[in-house]
Short mmCIF file of C-alpha atoms in Angstrom, two decimals:
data_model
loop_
_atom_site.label_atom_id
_atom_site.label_comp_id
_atom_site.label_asym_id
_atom_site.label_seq_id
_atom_site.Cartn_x
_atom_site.Cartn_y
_atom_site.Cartn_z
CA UNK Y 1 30.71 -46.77 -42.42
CA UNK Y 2 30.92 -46.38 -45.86
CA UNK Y 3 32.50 -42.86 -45.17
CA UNK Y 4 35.41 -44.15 -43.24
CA UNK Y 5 36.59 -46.40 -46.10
CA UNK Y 6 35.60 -49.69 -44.52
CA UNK Y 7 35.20 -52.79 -46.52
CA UNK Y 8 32.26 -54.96 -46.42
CA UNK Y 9 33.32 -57.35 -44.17
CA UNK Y 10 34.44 -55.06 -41.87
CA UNK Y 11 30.95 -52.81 -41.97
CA UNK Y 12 29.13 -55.77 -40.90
CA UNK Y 13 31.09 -56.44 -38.35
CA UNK Y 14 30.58 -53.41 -37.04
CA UNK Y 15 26.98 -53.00 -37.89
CA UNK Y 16 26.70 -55.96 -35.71
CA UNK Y 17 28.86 -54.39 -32.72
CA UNK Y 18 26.60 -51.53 -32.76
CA UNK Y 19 23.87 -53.41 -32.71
CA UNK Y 20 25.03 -55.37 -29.97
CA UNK Y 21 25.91 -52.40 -28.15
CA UNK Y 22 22.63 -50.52 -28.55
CA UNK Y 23 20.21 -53.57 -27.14
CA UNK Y 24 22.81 -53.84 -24.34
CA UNK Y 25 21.70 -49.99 -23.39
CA UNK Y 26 18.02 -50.83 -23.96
CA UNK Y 27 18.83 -54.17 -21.52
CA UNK Y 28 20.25 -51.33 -19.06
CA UNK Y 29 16.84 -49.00 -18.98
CA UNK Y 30 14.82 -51.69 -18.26
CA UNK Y 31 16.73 -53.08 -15.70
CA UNK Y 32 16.81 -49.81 -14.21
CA UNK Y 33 12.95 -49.33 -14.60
CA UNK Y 34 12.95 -52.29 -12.48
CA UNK Y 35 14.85 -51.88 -9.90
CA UNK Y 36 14.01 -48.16 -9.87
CA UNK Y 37 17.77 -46.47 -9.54
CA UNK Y 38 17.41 -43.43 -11.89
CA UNK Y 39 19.07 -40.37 -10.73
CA UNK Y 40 16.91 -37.64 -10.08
CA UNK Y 41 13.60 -37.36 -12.27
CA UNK Y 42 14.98 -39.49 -15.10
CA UNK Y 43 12.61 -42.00 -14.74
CA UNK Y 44 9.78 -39.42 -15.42
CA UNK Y 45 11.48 -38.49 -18.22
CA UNK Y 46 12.66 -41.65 -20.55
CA UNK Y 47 12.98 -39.61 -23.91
CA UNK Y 48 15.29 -36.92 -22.05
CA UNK Y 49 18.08 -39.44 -22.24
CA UNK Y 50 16.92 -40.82 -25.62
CA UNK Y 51 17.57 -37.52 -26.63
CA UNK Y 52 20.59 -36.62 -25.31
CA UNK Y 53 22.13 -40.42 -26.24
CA UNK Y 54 20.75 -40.14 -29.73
CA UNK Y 55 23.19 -36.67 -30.29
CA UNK Y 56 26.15 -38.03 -28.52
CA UNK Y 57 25.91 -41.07 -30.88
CA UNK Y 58 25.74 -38.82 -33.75
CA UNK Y 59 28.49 -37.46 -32.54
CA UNK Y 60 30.78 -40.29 -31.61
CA UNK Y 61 30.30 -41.31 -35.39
CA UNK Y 62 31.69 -37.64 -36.55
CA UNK Y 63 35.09 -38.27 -33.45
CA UNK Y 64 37.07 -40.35 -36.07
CA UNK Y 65 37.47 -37.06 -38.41
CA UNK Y 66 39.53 -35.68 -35.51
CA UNK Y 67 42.45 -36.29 -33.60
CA UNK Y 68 41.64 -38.84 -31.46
CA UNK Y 69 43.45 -37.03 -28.63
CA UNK Y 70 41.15 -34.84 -28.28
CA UNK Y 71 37.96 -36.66 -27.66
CA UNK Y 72 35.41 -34.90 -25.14
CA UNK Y 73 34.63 -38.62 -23.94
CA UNK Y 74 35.17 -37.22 -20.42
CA UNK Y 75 32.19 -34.86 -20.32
CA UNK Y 76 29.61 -37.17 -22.65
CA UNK Y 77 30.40 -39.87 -19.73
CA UNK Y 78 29.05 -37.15 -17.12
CA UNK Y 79 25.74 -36.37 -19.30
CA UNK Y 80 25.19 -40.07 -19.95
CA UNK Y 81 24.97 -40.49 -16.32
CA UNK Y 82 23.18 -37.44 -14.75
CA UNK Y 83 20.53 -37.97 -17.50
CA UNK Y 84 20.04 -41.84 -16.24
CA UNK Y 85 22.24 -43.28 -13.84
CA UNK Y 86 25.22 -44.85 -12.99
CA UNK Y 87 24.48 -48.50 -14.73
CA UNK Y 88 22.86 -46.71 -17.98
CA UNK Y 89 25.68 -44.32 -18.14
CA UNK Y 90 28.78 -46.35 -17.65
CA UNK Y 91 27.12 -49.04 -20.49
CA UNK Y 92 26.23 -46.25 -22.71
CA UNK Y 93 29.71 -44.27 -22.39
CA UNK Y 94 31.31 -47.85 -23.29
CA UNK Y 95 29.15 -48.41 -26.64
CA UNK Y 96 29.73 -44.91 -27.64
CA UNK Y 97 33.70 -45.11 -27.29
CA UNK Y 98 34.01 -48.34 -28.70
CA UNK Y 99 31.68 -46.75 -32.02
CA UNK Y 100 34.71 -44.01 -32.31
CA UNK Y 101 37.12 -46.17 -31.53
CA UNK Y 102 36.19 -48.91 -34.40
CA UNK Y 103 34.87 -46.11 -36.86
CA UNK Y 104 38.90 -44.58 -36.36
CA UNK Y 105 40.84 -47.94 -36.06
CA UNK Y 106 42.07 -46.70 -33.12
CA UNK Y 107 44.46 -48.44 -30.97
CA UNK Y 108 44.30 -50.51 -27.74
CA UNK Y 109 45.50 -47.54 -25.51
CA UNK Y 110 43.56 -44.95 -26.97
CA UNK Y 111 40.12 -46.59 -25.84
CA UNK Y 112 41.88 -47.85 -22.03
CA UNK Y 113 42.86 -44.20 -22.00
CA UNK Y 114 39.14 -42.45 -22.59
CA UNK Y 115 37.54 -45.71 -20.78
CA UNK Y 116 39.55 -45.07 -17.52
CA UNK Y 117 38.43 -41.39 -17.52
CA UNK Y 118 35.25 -42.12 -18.34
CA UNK Y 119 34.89 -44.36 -15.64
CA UNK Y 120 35.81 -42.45 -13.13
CA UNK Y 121 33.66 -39.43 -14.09
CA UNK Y 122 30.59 -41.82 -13.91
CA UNK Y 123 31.38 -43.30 -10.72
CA UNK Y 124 32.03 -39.93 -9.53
CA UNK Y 125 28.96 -37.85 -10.92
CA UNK Y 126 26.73 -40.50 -10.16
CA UNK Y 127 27.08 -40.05 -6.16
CA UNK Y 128 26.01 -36.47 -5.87
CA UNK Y 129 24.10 -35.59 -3.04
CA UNK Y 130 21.33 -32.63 -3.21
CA UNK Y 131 23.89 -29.91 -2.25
CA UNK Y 132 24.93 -30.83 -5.84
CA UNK Y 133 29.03 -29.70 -4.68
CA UNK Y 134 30.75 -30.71 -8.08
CA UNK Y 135 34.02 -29.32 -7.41
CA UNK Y 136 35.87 -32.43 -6.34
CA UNK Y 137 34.50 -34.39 -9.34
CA UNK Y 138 35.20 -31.96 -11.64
CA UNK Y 139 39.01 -31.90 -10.41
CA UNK Y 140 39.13 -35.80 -9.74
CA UNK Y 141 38.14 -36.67 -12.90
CA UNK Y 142 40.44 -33.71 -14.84
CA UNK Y 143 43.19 -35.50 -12.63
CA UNK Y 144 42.53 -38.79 -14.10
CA UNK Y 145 42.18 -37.56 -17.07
CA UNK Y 146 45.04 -35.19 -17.31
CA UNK Y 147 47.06 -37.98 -16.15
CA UNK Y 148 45.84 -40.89 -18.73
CA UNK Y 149 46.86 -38.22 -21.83
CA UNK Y 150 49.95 -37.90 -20.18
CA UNK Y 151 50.46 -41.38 -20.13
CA UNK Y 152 49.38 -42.24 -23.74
CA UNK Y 153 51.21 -39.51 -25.11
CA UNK Y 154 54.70 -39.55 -22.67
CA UNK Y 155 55.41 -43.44 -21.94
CA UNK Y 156 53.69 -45.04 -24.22
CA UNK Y 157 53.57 -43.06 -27.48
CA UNK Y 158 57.24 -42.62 -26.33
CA UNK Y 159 57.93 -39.17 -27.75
CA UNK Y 160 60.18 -36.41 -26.92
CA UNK Y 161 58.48 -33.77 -24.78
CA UNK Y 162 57.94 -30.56 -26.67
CA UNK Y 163 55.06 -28.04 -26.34
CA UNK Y 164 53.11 -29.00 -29.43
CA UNK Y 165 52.51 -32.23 -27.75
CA UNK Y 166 50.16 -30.90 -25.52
CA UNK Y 167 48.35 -28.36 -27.33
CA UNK Y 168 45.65 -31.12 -28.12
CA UNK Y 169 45.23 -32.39 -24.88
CA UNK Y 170 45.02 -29.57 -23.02
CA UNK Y 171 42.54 -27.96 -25.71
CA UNK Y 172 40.50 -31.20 -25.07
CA UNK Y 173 40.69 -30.61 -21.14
CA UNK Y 174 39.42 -26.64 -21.85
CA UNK Y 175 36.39 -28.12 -23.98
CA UNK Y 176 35.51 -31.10 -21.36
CA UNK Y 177 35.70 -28.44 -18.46
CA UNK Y 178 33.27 -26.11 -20.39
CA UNK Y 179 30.86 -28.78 -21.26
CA UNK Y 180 30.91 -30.29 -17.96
CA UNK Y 181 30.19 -26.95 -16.29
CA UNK Y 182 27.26 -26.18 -18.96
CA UNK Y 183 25.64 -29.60 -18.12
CA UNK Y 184 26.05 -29.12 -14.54
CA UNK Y 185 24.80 -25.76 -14.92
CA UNK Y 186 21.37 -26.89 -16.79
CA UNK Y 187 21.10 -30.11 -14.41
CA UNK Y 188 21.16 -27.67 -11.39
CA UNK Y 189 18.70 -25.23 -12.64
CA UNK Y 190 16.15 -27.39 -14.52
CA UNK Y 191 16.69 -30.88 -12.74
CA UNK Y 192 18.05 -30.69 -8.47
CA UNK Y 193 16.63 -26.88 -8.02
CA UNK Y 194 13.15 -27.99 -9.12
CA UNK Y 195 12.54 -30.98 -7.52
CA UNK Y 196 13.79 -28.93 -4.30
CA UNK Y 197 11.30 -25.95 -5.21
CA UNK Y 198 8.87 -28.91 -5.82
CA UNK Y 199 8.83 -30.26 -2.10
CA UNK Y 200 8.73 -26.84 -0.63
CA UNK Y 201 5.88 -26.10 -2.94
CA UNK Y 202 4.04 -29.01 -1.83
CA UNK Y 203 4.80 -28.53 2.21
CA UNK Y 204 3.70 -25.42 2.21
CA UNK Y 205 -0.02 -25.67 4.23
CA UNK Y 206 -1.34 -23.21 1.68
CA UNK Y 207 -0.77 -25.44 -1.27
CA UNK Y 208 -3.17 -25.74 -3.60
CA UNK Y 209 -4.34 -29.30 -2.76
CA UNK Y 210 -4.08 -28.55 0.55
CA UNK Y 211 -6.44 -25.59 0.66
CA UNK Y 212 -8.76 -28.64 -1.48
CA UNK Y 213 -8.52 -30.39 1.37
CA UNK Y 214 -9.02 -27.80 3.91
CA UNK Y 215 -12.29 -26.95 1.55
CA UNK Y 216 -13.36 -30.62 2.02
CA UNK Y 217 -13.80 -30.64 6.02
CA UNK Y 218 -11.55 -29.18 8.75
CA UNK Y 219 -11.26 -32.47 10.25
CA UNK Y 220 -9.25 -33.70 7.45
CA UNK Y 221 -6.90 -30.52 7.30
CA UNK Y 222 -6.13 -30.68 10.92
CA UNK Y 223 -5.28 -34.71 10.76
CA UNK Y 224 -2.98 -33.48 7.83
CA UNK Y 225 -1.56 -30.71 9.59
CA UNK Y 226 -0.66 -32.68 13.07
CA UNK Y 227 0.54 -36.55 10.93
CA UNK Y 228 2.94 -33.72 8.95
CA UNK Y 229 4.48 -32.54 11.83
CA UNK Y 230 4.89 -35.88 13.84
CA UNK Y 231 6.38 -37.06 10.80
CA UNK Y 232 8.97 -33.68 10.31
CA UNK Y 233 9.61 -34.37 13.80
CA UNK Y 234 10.66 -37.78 13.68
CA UNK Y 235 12.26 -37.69 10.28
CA UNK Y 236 14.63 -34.89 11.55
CA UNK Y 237 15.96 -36.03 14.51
CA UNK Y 238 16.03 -39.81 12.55
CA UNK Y 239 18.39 -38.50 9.77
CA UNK Y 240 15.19 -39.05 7.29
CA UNK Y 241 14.65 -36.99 4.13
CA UNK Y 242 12.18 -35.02 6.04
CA UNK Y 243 10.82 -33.40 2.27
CA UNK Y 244 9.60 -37.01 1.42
CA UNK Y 245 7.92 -37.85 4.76
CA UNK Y 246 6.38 -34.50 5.74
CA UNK Y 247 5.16 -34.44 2.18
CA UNK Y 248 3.58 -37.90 2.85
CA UNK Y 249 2.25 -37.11 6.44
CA UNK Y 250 0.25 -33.72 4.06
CA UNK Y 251 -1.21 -35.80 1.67
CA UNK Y 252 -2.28 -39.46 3.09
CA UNK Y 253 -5.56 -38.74 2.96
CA UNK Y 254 -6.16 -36.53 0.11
CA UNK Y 255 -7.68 -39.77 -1.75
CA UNK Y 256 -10.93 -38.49 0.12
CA UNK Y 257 -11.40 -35.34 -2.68
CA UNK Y 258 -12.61 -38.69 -5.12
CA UNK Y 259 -14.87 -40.07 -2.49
CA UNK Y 260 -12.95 -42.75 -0.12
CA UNK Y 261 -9.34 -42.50 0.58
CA UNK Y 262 -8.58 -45.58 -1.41
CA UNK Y 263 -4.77 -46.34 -2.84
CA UNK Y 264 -6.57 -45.48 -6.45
CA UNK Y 265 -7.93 -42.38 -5.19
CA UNK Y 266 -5.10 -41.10 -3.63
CA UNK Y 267 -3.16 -41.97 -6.08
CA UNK Y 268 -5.38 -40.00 -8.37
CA UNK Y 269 -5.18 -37.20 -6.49
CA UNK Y 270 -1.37 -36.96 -6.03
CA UNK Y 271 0.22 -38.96 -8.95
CA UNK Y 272 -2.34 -37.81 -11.91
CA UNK Y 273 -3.37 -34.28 -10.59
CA UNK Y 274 -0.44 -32.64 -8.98
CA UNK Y 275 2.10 -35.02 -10.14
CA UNK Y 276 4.47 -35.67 -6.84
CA UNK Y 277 7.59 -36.86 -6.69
CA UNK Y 278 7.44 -40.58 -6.96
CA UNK Y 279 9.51 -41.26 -4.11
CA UNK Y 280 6.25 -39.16 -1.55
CA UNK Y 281 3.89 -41.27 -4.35
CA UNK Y 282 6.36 -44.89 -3.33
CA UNK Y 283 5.11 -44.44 0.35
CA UNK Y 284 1.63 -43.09 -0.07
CA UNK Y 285 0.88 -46.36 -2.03
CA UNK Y 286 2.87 -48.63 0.59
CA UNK Y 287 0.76 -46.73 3.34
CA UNK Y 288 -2.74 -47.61 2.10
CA UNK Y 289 -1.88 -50.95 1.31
CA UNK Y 290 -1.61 -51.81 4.58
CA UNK Y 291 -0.14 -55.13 5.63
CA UNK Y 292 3.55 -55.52 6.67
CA UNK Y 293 5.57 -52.43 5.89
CA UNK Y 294 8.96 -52.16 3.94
CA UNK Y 295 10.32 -48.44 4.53
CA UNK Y 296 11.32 -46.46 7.54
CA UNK Y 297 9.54 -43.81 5.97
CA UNK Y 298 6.71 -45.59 5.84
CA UNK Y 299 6.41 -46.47 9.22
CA UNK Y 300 6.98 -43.18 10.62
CA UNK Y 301 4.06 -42.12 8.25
CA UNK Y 302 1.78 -45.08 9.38
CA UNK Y 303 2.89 -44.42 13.11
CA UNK Y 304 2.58 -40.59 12.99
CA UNK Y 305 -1.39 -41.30 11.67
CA UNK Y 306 -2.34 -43.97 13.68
CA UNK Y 307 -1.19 -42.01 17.01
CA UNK Y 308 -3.17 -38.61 15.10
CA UNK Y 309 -6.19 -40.61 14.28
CA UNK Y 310 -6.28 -42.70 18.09
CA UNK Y 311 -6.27 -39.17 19.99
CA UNK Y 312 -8.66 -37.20 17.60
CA UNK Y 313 -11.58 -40.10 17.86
CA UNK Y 314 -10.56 -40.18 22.04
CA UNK Y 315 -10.99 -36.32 22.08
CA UNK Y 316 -14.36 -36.36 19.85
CA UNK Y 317 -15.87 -38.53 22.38
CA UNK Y 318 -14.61 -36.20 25.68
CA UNK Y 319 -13.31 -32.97 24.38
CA UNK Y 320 -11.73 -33.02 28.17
CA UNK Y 321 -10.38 -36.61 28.58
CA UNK Y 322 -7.03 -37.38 30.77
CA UNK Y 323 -5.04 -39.32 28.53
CA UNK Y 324 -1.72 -41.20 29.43
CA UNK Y 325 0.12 -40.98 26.39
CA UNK Y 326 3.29 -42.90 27.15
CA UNK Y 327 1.00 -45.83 27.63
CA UNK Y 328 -0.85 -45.24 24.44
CA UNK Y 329 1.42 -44.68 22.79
CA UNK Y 330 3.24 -47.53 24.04
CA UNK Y 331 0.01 -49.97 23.68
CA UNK Y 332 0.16 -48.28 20.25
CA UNK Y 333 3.38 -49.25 19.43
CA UNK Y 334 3.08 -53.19 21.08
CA UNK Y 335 -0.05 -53.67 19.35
CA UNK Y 336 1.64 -53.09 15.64
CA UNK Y 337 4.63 -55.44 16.46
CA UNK Y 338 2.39 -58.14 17.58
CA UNK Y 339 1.07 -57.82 13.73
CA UNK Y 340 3.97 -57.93 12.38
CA UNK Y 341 4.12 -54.71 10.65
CA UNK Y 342 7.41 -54.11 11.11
CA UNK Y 343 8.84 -57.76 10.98
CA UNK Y 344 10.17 -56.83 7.25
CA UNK Y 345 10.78 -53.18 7.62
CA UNK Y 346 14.66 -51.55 7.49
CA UNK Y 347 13.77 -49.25 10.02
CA UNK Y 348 16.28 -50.32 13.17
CA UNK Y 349 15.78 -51.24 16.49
CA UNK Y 350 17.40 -47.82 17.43
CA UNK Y 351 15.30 -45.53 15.37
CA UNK Y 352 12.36 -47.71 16.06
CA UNK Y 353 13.09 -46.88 19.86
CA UNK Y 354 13.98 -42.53 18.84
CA UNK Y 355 10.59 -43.06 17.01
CA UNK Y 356 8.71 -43.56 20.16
CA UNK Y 357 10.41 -42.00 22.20
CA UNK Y 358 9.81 -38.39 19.86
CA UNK Y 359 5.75 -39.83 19.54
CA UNK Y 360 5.87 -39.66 23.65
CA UNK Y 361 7.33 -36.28 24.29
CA UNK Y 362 5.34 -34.92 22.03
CA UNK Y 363 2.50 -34.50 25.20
CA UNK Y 364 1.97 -30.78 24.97
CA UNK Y 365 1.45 -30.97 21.57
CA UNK Y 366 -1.38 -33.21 22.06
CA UNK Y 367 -3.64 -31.10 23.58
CA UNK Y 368 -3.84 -29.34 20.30
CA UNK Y 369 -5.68 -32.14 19.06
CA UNK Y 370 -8.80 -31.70 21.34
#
């Protein structure tokens, strides 16, 4: 602060801003700890935003020695938020502009200007699906900003167009484009395509843990095997993520490598020893609790096992037994409701319904389990 020629008043005051400004991001991790809205793997890895928030604000300190038209605010907002989330990045992009912006005395307009495009780039980054298409935010947000520089420099700046005008702000444009398209590049390749290569890892039947469990007793493997695709079956023609559930229907019982399937042993087993993705670990540990359950996924899991584990025990007993499966499945079905297992899930009516419906058509499959 010294650097900038500030006086002492003045670096207190903004000591205390940044200060202010920094706890305000810490108050935004742990709120998103809580409530568990990290994009991607970012809550597996804290220090991977730590790090990249730690350079930008190294950086936003150097921005005053520049023209402040040409700011790369626009593509720090995007790795703010694909590092965290929406919440941590919007917070984040805010402290660090308003750093730059006191460090360079710069005027109302200039931080509307890079807080409107930064804005927009979080809210639009932060909504990616796992086709990771980035096209329309990359041109969206170029729009807005494009536009906002225009603005500054055209209507209110009120200058005289001329070429040189523009040099600046379009070099800025060139540099947030690039950086935007190197982040995107590493988030796609190191972030979205692993987690993707993670769950088809882990569905494959000749997994490593799976051939464990295969190793452990057949009659494990094969109640793996069947729950995994009841649960692919339902979760597919239910509009589930069919990764997270098949994945879930594989591995509900691998808690028996450590002796019983307890939650701690499962959890064990797929959180400390393979490290799954915690969304497959969030219903595994929902599923053995038992009790009233909160997830759709859940309950096709739970569902998918109990209608597995009813017809392998009726089939040990008489290897040849007629079975009427609509009605089991049905007494199944009437049986869990009565408990209240589903009185506080948000699966629907409808897909509760699709759900049993897919469980009783599934009556050549069956005979596979004898």
């Amino acid at each position: 602060m010294i650097f900038y020629g500030l006086e002492t008043a003045e670096q207190i005051r903004t000591g205390i801003l940044v200060g202010l400004l920094l706890l305000l991001v810490q108050f935004a991790k742990a709120r998103s700890l809580i409530v568990k809205d990290y994009l991607y793997d970012n809550d597996e890895h804290p220090n991977r935003f730590t790090f990249v928030f730690i350079i930008m604000f190294g950086l936003s300190c150097l921005f005053p020695l520049f023209t402040q038209m040409g700011w790369p605010f626009l593509s720090i907002a995007v790795a703010l938020t694909l590092f965290s989330n929406a919440i941590i990045g919007m917070v984040s992009f805010v402290a660090l502009l308003t750093v730059s912006c006191v460090l360079a005395g710069a005027s109302a307009h200039i931080f509307v200007m890079y807080f409107l495009c930064g804005i927009c780039a979080v809210i639009l980054f932060s909504v990616l699906d796992e086709s990771f298409r980035v096209e329309i935010p990359i041109i969206l947000s170029c729009m807005v900003y494009v536009t906002s520089m225009c603005a500054n420099t055209i209507i209110i700046q009120n200058r005289n167009l001329s070429f040189e005008m523009f040099v600046i702000p379009i070099i800025g444009l060139f540099l947030n484009v690039v950086l935007m398209l190197m982040l995107l590049w590493y988030i796609n390749t190191r972030v979205v395509r692993r987690e993707i290569n993670r769950y088809v890892e882990i569905n494959d039947p000749e997994y490593a843990l799976m051939t464990r469990i295969k190793e452990h007793g057949m009659i494990y493997y094969y109640h793996a095997i069947h729950t995994a695709y009841l649960c692919n079956k339902i979760a597919s023609r239910a509009q589930m993520d069919t990764d997270i559930v098949r994945a879930a229907g594989f591995y509900h019982e691998a808690g028996v490598l450590l002796g019983e399937n307890t939650k701690e042993n499962l959890m064990a087993v797929v959180r400390g020893e393979y490290h799954f993705p915690p969304e497959v670990c969030e219903i595994l540990v929902e599923y053995k609790k038992g009790g009233k359950l909160k997830h759709k996924e859940t309950a096709v899991l739970f569902m998918s096992a109990l209608v597995v584990d009813t017809l392998m025990e009726l089939f040990a007993e008489d290897k040849n037994a007629k079975v009427n499966y609509k009605e089991l499945i049905e007494g199944l079905f009437h049986k869990q409701t009565l408990k209240g297992r589903f009185s506080q899930c948000d699966i629907s009516m409808d897909e509760m319904t699709l759900m049993k419906k897919i469980l009783m058509e599934e009556n050549l499959y069956y005979d596979f389990l004898r």
